Coordinates of C-alpha atoms in Angstrom, one line a residue:
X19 CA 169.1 116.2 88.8
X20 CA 169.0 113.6 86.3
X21 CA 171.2 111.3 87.9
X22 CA 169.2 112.0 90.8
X23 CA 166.1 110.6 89.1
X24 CA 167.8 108.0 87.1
X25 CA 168.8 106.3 90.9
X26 CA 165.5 106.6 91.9
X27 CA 164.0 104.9 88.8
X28 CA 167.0 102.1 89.4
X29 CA 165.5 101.6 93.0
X30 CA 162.4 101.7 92.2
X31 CA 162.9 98.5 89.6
X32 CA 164.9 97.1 92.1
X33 CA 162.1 97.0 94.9
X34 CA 159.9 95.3 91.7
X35 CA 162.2 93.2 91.4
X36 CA 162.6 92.1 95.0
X37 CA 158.9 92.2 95.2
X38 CA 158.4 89.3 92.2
X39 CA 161.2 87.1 93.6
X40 CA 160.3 87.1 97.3
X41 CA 156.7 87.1 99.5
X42 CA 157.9 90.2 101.3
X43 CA 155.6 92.5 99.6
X44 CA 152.6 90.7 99.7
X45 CA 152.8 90.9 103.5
X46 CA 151.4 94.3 104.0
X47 CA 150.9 94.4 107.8
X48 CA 151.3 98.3 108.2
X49 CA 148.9 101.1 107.8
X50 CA 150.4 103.7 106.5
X51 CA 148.6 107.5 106.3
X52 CA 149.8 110.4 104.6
X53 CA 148.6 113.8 102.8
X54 CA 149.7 114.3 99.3
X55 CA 148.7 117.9 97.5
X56 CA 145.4 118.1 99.8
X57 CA 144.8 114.3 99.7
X58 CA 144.8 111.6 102.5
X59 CA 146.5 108.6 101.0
X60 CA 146.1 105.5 103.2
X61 CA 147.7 102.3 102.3
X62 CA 148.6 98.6 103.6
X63 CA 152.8 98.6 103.1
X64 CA 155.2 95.7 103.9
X65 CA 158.0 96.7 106.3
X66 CA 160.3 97.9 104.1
X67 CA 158.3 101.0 104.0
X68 CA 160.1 102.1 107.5
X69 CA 163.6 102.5 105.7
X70 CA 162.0 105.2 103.1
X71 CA 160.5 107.8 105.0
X72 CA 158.4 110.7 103.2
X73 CA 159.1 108.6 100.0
X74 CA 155.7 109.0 98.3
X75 CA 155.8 107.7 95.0
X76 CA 157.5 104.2 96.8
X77 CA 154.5 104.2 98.6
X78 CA 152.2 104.5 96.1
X79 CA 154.2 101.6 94.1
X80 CA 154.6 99.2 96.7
X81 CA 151.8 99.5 98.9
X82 CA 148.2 99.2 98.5
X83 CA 147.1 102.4 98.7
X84 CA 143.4 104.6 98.2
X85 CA 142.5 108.1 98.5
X86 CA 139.9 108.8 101.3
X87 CA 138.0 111.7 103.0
X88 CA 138.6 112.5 105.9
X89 CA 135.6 111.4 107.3
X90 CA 136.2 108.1 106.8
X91 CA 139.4 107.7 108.6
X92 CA 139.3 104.9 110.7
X93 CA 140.1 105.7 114.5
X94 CA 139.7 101.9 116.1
X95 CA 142.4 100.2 116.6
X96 CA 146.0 100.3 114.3
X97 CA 148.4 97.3 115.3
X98 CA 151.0 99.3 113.5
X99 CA 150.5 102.8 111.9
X100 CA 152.9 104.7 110.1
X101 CA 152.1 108.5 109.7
X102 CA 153.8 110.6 107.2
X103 CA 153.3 114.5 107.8
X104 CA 153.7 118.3 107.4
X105 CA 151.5 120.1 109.7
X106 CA 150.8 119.5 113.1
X107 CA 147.0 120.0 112.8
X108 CA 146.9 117.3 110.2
X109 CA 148.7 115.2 112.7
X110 CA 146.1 115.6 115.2
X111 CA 143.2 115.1 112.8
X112 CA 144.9 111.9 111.6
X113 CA 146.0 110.5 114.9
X114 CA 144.5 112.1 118.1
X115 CA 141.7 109.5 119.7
X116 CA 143.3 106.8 117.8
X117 CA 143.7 102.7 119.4
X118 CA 147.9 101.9 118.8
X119 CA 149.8 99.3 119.3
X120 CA 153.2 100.1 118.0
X121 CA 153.3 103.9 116.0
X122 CA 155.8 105.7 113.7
X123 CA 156.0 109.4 112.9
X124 CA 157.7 110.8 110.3
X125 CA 157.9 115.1 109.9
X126 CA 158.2 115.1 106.1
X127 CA 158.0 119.1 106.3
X128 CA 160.3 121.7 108.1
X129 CA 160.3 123.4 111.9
X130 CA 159.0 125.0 113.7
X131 CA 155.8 123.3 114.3
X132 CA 153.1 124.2 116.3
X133 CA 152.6 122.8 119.2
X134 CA 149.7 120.3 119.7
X135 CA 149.0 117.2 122.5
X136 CA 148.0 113.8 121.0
X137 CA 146.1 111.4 123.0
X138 CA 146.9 108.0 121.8
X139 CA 145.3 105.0 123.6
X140 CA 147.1 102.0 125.0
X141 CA 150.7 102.8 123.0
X142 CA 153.6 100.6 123.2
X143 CA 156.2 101.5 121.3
X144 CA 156.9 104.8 119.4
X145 CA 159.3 106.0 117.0
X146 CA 160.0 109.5 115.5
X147 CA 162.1 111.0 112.3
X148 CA 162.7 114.3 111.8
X149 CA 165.2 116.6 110.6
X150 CA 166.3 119.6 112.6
X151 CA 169.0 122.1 111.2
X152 CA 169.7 119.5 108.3
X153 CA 170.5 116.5 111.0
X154 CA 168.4 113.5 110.4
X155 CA 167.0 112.2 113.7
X156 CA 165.6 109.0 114.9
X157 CA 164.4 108.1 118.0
X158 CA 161.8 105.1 119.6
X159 CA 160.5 104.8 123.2
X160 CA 158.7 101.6 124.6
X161 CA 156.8 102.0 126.8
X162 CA 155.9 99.3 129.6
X163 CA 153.3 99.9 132.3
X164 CA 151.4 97.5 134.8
X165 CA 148.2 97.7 132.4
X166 CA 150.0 95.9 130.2
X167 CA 148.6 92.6 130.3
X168 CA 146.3 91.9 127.5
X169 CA 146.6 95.0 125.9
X170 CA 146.3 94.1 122.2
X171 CA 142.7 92.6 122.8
X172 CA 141.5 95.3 124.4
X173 CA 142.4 97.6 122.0
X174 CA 140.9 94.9 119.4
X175 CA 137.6 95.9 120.9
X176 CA 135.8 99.0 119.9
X177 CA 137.3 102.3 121.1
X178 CA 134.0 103.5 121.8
X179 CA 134.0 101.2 124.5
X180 CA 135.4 103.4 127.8
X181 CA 135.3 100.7 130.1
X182 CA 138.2 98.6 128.5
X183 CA 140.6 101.7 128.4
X184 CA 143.3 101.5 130.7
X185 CA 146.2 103.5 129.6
X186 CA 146.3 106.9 127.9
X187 CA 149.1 108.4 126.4
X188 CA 149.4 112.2 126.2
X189 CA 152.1 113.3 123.3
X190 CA 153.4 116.8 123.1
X191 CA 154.5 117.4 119.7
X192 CA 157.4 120.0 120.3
X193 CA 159.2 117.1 120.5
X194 CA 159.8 117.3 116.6
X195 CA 161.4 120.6 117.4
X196 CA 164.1 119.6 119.7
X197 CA 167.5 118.0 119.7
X198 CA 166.9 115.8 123.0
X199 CA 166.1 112.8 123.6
X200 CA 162.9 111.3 123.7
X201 CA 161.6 111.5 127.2
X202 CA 158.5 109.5 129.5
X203 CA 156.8 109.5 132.5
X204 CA 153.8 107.5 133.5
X205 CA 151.2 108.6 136.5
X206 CA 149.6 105.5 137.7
X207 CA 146.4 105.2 140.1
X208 CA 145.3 108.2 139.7
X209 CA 142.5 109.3 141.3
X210 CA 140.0 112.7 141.1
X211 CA 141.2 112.6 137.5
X212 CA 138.4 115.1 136.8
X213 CA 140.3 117.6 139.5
X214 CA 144.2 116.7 137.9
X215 CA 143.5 116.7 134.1
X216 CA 140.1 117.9 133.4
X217 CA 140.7 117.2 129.6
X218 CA 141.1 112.9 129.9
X219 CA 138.4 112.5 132.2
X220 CA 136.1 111.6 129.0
X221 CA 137.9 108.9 128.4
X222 CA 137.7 107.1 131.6
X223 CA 134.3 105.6 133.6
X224 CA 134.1 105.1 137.3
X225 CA 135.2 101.3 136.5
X226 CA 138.7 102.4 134.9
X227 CA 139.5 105.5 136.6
X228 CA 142.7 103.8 138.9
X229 CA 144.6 103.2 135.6
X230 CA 147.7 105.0 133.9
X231 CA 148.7 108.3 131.9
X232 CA 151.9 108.3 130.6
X233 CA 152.7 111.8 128.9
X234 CA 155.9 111.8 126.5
X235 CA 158.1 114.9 125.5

């Protein structure tokens, strides 16, 4: 145990000590969110913060980070959002109606999780970690659809805006619980969308209907 924390402290000087001799840290271009003992950290991070997953108090040292309520967590538009969780209902809180480019998810907790569906507007790429039965698994899925073309502004504009949506991505979270591989399938020009999935037609308007649903598993 003490060596244990003695590496940790060694790391921890060496990531200061990267951080005074290079500009790497003062590029924070990730938004990372996470709940800590019942509070919602979020924090700009550079992108070192993807090789040390679930590592809070490196988070909390290198990134920039505040404590916020959970009202005030902004769903607009992430260019790239890292999510740290337990709980599958936080997950959905946190993420679900959310604008992302390019999104990681990291299960800091333990399986079985309940099962939830995300819907996550005009996403790219995404990456998972987990651990299942003490194997350490990562995984990331790009995804590439014909709506693809100017993506990044429209999400840019405000998500309260339906008539710029054009892609909707449905996530079932039993992924976390498997040992496969990450799997994708995109329906495109759909039409009667109030008929074939009742629950997205909110997010479409008569102008954007023809558009894309990818659902990933």
């Amino acid at each position: 145990m003490a060596f244990s924390a003695h590496r940790h402290h060694l790391l921890l000087i060496g990531v200061l000590s990267f951080c005074v001799d290079s500009s790497a840290c003062s590029q924070k271009n990730n938004t990372l969110i996470f709940t800590k003992e019942n509070t919602i950290r979020k924090c700009m991070c550079p992108d070192s913060i993807n090789n040390n997953d679930c590592d809070y108090s490196l988070a909390n040292l290198i990134c920039n980070c505040k404590s916020v309520f959970p009202y005030t967590i902004d769903k607009t538009y992430y260019n790239n959002l890292v999510i740290w969780f337990t709980e599958t209902y936080m997950l959905r809180f946190l993420l679900n109606v959310t604008s992302v480019l390019n999104l990681k998810l990291s299960l800091c907790g333990t399986i079985p999780l309940s099962t939830k569906y995300l819907t996550i507007w005009g996403l790219r790429r995404l990456q998972i970690r987990s651990e299942n039965n003490g194997q350490l698994q990562q995984q990331s899925l790009t995804i590439s659809t014909s709506c693809d073309n100017g993506t990044q502004d429209k999400l840019q504009m405000s998500y309260k805006d339906r008539n710029v949506i054009t892609h909707v991505v449905v996530l079932d979270t039993s992924l976390f619980s498997g040992s496969g591989p990450l799997k994708s399938y995109s329906v495109e020009n759909i039409s009667n969308i109030s008929d074939q999935f009742p629950h997205l037609d909110k997010f479409f308007t008569s102008s954007n209907k023809s558009c894309i649903i990818t659902f990933i598993y």
